[in-house]
Coordinates of C-alpha atoms (C1' of nucleotides) in Angstrom, one line a residue:
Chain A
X875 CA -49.4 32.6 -33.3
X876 CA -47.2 29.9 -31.5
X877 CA -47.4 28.3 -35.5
X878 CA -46.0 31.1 -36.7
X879 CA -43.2 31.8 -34.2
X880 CA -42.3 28.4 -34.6
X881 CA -42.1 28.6 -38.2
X882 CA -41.3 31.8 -39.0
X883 CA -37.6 31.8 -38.6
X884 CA -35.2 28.7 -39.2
X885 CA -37.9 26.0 -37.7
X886 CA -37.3 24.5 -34.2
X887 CA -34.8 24.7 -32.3
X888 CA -32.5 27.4 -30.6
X889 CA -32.8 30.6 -28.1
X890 CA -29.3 32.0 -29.7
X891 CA -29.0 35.2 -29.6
X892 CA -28.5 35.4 -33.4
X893 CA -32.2 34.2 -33.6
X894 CA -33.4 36.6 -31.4
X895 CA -31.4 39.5 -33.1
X896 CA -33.5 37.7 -36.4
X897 CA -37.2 37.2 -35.0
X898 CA -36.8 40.9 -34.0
X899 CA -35.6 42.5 -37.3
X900 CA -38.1 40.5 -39.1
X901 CA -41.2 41.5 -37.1
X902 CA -39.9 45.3 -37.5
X903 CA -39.7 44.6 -41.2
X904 CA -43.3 42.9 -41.4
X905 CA -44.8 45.4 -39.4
X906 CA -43.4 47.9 -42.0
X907 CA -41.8 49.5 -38.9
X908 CA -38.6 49.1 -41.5
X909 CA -39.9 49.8 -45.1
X910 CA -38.0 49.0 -48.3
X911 CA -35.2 50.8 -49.1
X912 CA -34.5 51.4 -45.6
X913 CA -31.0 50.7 -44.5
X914 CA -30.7 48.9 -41.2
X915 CA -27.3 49.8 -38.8
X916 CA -25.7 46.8 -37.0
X917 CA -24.8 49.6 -34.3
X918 CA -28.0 50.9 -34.1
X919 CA -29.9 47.4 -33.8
X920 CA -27.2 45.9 -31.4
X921 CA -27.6 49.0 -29.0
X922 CA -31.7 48.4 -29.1
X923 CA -31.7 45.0 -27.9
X924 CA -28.5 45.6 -25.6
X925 CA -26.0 43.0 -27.3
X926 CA -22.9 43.5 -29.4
X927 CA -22.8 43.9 -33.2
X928 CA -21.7 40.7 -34.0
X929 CA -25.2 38.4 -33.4
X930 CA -26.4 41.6 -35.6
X931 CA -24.4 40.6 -38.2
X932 CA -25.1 37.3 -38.3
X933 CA -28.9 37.9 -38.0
X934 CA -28.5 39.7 -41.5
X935 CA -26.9 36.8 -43.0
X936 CA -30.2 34.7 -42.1
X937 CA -32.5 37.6 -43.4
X938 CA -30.3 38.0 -46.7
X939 CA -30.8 34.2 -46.9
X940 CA -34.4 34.4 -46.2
X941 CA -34.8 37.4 -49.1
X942 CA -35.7 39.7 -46.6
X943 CA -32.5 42.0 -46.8
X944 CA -30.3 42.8 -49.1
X945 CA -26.4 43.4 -48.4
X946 CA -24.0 45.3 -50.5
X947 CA -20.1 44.9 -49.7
X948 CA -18.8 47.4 -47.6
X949 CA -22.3 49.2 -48.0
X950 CA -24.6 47.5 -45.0
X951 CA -28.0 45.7 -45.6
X952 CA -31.0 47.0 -46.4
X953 CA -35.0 45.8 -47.1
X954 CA -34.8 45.5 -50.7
X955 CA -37.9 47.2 -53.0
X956 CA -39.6 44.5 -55.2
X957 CA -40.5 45.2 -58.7
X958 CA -44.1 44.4 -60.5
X959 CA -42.7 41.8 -61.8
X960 CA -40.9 40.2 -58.8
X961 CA -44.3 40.0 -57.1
X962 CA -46.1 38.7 -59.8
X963 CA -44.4 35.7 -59.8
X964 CA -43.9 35.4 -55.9
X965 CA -47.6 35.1 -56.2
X966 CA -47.5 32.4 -59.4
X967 CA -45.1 30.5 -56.7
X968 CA -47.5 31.1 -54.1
X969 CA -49.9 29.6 -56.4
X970 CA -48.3 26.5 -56.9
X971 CA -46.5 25.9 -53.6
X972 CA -49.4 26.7 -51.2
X973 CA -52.1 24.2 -52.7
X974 CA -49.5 21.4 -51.7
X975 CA -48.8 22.8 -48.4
X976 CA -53.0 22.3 -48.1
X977 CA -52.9 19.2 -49.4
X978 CA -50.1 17.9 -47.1
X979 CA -51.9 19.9 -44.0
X980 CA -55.8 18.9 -44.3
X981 CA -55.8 15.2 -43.5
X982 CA -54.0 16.0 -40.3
X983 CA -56.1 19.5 -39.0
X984 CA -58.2 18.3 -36.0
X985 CA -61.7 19.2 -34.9
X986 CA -60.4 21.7 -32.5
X987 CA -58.3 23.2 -35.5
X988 CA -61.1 23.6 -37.9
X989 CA -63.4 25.1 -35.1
X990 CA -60.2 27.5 -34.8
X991 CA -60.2 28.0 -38.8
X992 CA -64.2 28.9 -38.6
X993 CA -63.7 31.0 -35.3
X994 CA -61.0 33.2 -37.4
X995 CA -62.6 33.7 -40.6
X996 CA -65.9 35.1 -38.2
X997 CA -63.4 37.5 -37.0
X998 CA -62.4 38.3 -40.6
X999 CA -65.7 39.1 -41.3
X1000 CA -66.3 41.5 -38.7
X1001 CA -65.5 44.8 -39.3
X1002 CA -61.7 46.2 -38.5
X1003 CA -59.6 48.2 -39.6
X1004 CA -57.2 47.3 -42.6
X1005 CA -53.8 46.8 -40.5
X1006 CA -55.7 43.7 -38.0
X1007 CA -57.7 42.5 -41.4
X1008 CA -54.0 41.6 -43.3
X1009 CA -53.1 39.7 -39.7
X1010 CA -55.8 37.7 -39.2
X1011 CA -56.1 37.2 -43.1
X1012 CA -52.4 35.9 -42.6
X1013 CA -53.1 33.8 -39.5
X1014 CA -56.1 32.6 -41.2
X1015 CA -54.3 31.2 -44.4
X1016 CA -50.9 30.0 -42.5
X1017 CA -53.2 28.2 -39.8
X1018 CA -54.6 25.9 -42.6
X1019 CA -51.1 24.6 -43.3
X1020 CA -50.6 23.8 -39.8
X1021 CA -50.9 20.7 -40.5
X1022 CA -48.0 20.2 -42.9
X1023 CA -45.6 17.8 -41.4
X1024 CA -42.2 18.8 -43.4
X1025 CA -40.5 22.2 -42.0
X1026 CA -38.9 22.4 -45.4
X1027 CA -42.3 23.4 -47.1
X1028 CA -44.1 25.6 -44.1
X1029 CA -40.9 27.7 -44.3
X1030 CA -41.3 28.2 -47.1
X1031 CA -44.8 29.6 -47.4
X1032 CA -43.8 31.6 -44.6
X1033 CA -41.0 33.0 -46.1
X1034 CA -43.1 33.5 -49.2
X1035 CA -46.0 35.5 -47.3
X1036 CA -43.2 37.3 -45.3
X1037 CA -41.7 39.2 -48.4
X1038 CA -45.1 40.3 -49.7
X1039 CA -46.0 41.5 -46.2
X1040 CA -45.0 45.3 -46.5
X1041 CA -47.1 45.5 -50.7
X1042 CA -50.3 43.7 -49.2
X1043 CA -50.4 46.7 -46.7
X1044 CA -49.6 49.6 -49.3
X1045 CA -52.5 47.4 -51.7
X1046 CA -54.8 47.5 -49.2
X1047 CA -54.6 50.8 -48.7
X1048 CA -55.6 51.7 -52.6
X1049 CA -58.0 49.0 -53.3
X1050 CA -61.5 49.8 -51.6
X1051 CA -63.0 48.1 -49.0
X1052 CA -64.8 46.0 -51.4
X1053 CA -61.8 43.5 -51.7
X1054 CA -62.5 42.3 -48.5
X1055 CA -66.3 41.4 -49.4
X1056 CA -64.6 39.2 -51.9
X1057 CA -62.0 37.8 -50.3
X1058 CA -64.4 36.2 -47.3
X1059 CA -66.7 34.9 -49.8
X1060 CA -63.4 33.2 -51.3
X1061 CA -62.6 32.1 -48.0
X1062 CA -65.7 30.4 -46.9
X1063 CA -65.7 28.3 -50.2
X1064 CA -61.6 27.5 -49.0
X1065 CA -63.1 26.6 -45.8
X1066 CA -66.0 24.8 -46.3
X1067 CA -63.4 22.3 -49.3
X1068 CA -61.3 21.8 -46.2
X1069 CA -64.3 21.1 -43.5
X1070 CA -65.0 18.5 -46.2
X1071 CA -61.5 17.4 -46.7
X1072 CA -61.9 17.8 -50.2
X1073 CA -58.4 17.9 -51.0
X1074 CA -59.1 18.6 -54.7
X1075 CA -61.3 20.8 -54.3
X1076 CA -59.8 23.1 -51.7
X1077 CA -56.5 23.2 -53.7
X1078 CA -58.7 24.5 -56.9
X1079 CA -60.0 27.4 -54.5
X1080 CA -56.8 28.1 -53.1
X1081 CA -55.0 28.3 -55.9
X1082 CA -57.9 31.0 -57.9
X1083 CA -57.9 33.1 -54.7
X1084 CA -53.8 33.6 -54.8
X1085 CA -54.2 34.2 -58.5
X1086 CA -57.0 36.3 -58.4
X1087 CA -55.1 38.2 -55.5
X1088 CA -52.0 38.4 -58.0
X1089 CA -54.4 40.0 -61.0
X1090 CA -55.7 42.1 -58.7
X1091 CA -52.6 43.0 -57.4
X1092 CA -51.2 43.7 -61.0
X1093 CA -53.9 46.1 -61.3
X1094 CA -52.4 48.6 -58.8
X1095 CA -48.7 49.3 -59.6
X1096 CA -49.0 52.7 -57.5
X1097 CA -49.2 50.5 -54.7
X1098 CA -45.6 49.4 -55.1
X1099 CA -43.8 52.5 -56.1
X1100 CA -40.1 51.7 -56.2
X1101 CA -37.3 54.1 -55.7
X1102 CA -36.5 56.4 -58.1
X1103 CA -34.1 54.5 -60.1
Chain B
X232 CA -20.8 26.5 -64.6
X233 CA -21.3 29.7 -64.2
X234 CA -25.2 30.1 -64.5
X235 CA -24.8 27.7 -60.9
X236 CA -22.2 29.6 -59.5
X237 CA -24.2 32.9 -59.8
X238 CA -27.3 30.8 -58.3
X239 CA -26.2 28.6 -55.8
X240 CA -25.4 31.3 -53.2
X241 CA -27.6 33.8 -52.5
X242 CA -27.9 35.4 -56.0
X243 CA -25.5 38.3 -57.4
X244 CA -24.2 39.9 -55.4
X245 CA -20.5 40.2 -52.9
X246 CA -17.2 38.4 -53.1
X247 CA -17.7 38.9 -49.0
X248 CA -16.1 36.4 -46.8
X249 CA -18.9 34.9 -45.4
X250 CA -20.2 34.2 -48.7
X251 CA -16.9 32.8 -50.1
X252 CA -16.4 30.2 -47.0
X253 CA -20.4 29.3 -47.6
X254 CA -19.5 28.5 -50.8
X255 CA -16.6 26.6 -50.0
X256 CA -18.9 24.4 -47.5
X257 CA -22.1 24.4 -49.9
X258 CA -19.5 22.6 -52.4
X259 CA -18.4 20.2 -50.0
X260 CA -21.3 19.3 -48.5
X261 CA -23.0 18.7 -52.4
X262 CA -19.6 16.4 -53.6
X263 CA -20.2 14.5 -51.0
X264 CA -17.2 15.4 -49.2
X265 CA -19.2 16.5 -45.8
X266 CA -22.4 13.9 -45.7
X267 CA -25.5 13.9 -43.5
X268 CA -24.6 13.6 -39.7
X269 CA -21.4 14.9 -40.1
X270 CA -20.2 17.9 -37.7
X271 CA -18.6 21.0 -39.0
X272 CA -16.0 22.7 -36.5
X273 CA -16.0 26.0 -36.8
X274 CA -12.1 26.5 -36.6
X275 CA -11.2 23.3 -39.1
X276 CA -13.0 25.5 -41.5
X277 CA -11.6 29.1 -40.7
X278 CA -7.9 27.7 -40.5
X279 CA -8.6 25.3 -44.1
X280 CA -9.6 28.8 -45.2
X281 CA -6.8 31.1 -43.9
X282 CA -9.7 33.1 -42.2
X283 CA -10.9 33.6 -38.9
X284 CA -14.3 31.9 -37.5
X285 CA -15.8 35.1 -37.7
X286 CA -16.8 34.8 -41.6
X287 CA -17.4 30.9 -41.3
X288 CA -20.0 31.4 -38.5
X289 CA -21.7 33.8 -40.6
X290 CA -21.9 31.5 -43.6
X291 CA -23.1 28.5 -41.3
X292 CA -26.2 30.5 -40.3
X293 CA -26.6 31.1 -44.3
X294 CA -26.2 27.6 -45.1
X295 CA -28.6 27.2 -42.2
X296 CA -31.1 29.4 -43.5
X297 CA -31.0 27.7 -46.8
X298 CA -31.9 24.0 -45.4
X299 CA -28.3 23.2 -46.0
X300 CA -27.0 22.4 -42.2
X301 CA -28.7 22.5 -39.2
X302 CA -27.9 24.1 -36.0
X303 CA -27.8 22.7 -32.3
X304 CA -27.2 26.0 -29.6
X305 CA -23.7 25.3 -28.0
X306 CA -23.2 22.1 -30.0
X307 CA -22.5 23.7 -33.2
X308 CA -23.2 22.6 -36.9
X309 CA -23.9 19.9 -38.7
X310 CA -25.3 18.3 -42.1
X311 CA -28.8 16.6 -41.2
X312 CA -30.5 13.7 -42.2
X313 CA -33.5 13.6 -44.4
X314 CA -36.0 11.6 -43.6
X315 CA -37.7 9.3 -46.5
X316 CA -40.6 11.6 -45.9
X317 CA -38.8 14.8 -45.8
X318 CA -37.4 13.5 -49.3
X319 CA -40.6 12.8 -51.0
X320 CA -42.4 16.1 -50.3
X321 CA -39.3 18.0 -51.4
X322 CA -39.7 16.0 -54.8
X323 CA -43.2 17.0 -54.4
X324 CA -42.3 20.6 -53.8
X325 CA -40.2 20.1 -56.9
X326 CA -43.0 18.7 -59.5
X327 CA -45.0 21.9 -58.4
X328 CA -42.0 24.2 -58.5
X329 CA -39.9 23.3 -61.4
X330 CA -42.5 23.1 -64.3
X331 CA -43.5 27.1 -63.8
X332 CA -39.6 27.7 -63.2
X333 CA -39.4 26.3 -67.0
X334 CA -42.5 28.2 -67.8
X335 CA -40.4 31.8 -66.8
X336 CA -37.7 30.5 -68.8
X337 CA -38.6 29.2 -71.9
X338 CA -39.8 32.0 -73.3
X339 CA -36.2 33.6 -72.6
X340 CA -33.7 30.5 -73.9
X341 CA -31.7 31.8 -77.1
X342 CA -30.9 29.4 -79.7
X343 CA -27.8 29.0 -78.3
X344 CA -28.8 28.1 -74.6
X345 CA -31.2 25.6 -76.9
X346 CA -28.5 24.3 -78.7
X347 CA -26.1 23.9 -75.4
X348 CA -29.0 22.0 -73.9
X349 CA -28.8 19.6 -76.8
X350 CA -24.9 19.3 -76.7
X351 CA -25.3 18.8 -72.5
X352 CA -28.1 15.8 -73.0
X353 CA -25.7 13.9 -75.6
X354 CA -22.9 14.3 -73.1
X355 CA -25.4 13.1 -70.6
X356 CA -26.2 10.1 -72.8
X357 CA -22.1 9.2 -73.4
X358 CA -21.2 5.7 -71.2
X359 CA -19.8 7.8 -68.0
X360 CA -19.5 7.2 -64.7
X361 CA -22.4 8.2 -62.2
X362 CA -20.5 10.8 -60.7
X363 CA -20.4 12.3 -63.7
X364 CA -24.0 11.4 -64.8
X365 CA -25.0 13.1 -61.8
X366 CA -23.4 16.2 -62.4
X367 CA -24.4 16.4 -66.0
X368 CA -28.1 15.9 -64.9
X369 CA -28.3 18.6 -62.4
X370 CA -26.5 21.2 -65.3
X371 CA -28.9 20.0 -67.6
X372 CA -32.2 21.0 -65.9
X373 CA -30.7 24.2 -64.0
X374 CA -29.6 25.2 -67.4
X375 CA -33.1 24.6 -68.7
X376 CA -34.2 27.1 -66.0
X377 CA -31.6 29.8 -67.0
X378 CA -34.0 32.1 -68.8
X379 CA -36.0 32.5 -66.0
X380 CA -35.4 35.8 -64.6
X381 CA -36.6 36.2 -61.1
X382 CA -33.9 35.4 -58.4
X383 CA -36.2 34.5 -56.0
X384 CA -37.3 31.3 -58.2
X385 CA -34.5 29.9 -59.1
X386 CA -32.6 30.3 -55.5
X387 CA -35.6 28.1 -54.7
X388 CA -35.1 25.4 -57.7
X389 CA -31.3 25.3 -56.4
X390 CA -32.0 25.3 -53.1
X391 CA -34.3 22.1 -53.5
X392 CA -31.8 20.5 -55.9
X393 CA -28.9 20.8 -53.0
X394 CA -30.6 19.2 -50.5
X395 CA -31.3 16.6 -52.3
X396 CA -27.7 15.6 -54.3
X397 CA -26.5 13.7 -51.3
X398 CA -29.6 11.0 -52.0
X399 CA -29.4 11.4 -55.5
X400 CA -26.1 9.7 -55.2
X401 CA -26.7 7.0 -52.5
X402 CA -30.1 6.0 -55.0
X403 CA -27.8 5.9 -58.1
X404 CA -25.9 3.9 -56.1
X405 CA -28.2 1.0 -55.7
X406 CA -30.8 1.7 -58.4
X407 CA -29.2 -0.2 -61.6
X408 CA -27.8 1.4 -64.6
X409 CA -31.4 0.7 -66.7
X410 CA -32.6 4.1 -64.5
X411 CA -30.6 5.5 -66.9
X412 CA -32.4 4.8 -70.1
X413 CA -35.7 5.8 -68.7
X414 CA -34.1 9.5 -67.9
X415 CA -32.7 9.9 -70.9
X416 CA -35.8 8.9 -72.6
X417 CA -37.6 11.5 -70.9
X418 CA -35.2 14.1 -71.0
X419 CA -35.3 13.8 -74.6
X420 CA -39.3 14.6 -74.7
X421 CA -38.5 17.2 -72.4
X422 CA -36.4 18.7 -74.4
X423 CA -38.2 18.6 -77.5
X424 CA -41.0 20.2 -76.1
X425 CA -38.6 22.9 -74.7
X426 CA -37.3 23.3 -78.0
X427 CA -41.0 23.9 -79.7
X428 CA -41.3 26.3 -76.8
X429 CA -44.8 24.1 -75.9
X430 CA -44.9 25.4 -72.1
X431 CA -47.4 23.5 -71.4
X432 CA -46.3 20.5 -73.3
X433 CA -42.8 20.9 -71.5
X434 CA -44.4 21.4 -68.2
X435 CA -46.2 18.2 -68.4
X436 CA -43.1 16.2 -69.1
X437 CA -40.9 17.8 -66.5
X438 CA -43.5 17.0 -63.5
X439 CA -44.1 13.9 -64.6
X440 CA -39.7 13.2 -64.8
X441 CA -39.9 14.5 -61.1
X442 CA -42.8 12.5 -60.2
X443 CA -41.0 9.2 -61.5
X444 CA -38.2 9.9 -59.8
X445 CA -39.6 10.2 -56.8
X446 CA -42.1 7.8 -57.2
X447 CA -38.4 5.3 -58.1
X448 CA -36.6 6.8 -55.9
X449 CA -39.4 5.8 -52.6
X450 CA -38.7 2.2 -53.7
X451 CA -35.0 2.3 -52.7
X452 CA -35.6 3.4 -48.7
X453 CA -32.1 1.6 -48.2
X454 CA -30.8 4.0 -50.6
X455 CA -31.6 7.0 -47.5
X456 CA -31.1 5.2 -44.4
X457 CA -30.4 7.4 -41.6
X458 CA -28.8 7.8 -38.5
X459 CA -29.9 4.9 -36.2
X460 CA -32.5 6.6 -34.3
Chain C
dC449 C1' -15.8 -5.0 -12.8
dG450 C1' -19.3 -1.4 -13.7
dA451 C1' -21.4 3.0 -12.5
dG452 C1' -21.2 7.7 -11.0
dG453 C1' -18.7 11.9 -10.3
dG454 C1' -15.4 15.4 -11.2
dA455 C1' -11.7 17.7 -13.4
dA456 C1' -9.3 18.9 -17.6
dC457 C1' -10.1 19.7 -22.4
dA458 C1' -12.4 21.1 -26.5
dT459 C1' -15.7 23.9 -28.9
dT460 C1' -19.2 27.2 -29.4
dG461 C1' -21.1 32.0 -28.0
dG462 C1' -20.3 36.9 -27.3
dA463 C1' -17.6 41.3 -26.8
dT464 C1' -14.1 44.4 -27.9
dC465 C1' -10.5 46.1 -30.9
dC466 C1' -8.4 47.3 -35.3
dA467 C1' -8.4 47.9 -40.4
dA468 C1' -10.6 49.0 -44.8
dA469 C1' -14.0 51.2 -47.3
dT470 C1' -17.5 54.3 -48.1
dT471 C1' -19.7 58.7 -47.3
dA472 C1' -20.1 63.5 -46.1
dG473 C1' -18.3 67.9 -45.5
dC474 C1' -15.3 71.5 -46.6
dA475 C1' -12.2 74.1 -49.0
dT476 C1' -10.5 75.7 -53.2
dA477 C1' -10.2 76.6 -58.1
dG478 C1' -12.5 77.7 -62.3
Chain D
dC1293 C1' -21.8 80.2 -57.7
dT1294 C1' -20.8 75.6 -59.1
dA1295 C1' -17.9 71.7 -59.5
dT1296 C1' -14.0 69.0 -58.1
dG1297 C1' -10.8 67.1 -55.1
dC1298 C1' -9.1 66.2 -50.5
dT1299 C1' -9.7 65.2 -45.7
dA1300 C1' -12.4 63.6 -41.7
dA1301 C1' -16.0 60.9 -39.8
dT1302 C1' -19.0 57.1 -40.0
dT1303 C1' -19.8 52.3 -40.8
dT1304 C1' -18.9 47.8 -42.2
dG1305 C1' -15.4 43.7 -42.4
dG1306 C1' -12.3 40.8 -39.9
dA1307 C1' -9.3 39.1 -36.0
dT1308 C1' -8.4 38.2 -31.4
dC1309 C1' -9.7 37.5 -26.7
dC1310 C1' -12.6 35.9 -22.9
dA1311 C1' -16.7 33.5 -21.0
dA1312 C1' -20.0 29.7 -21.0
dT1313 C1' -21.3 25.3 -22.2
dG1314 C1' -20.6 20.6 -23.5
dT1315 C1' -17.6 16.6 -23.8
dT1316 C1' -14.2 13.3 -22.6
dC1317 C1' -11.4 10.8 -19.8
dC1318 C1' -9.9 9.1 -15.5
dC1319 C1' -10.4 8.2 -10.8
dT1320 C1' -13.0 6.5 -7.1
dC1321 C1' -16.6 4.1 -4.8
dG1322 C1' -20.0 0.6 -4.6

DNA sequence: CGAGGGAACATTGGATCCAAATTAGCATAG
DNA sequence: CTATGCTAATTTGGATCCAATGTTCCCTCG
């Protein structure tokens, strides 16, 4: 969790308010406690964390930045709604950029951090409900990039996983239970390629389970209904 | 021009004020004008700009956002310093991220766009200076990308390219004019390929331009030396 | 002469105030 | 009864003001 606090937001450093403002809109958005097409009020946020409106504002810059809002002049931001098509290839991207991320991570994941890896995919496994599956399936994939040295390519996984967040959840929720039967098998094959550090090899198994994800994905465009536009 | 001007920011939309002065700074920190280590006071900015530091500190926390500047809490802003490390994984990013960039696009590049390109890599192949080289190259490949229609890909593909320009110079700088030859070369190959509309062909090509840069560019670690730490 | 401390200055962080734009509601005309 | 136009309220955009933090320069003491 401390990997993805770290990372989640701009990378290191800074307590500023404008970063707190950020790190709490963002978990409201993942947590699809704010859903697309939902506006966000810089009133209404700076009166919940009891600060004035203009860390607000400047929060929504970083989220605009970061593609999780979008801001219309004079109009006030909002969580944007992602076409088909825009997830399709946030997944192809996924598919390209997160076998590098592995790549750059696995010759530097300690003992104690594959133990971790194993520990968390045995909690996959187990049986919970769909909302604690998606987190630990998160935690699961972003903990074998911990070991990615350069900021500039963590955040940007992160940011990658953060705007698919809210459609994983509504996929979920159509696609049976089965999926997850799947997915484990997937990620013990992941897992065993990194145990090994089979660089090669874990990158090919990465990179079918995104774009098998992505197919699947594709199969269930009531998942990601859009507005009515 | 244009195709960066829509790109470089944050995509289409807003003549806002924030935006505007992060425009302003994005140029100025790509021409050179504001290099690595170099502060940015927030009030030289707003009064340059005949605005208040209102707008400027929102566009710092965008330019912050996008890997531009970072940010030190009550010390203010300023242009970091990539390490030789941080450099080579961004060209790595690159090689993974460009070639399915082109991929999007190709398919959408009119017979004008391909005939532009054509006109651009002459002009690119013209005795000029490297100023001008430099700025010719970057149109050239982010106009190769122009078909591709998802925002979120080619804000990336910028994104990576301006963090970058400031090395870019300081390695044409000391690499010799015969680095020139060998772009052109392969720009040439590139573009044929792009013209056949062989994705695959034209992927090939591009990540292995990026990876010969990079590969060239790791040679020159005077070319990058940083602060002294 | 050098090191440490303190005061004045400079710069960033945050809050409030005012202006501009959009939205919603209401009244009126067709 | 519906549609259109006007007015009022809400909300964002921008500027100024004050507080907190950091920095610099100078003075004093060892």
């Amino acid at each position: 969790m401390t990997v993805q606090a770290q990372r989640t937001g701009n990378g290191v450093q800074t307590n500023a308010a404008s970063h707190r403002v950020a790190d709490y809109l963002r978990t409201a958005i993942l947590s699809g406690e704010i859903g697309p097409g939902e506006r966000i009020r810089q009133e209404d946020v700076a009166e919940r964390l009891g600060a004035s409106r203009l860390p607000v504002r400047e929060a929504l810059r970083i989220l605009e930045a970061e593609g999780l809002t979008e801001h219309l002049p004079n109009k006030g931001a909002r969580v944007p709604w992602l076409s088909m098509q825009d997830l399709n290839v946030i997944y192809k991207i996924r598919e390209r950029l997160e076998p590098l991320a592995l790549t750059e991570s696995i010759p530097n994941l300690s003992g104690t951090e594959l133990r971790e890896l194993d520990r968390l995919q045995g909690r996959i496994e187990a049986d919970t409900g769909i909302s604690e599956f998606l987190t630990l399936d998160r935690e699961f994939h972003l903990m074998t990039y911990t070991g990615c040295q350069v900021d500039q390519l963590s955040m940007m996984v992160v940011r990658l996983w953060n705007s698919t967040q809210h459609y994983r959840r509504a996929f979920m929720n159509v696609s049976g239970a089965s999926r997850r039967w799947v997915i484990n098998a997937e990620h013990r094959l992941l897992l065993d390629a990194i145990e090994r550090r089979d660089v090669v090899d874990a990158e090919r198994h990465l990179a079918g389970h995104i774009r098998r994800t992505r197919i699947e994905l594709s199969r269930h465009p009531e998942a990601f209904e859009g507005p009515i536009v």
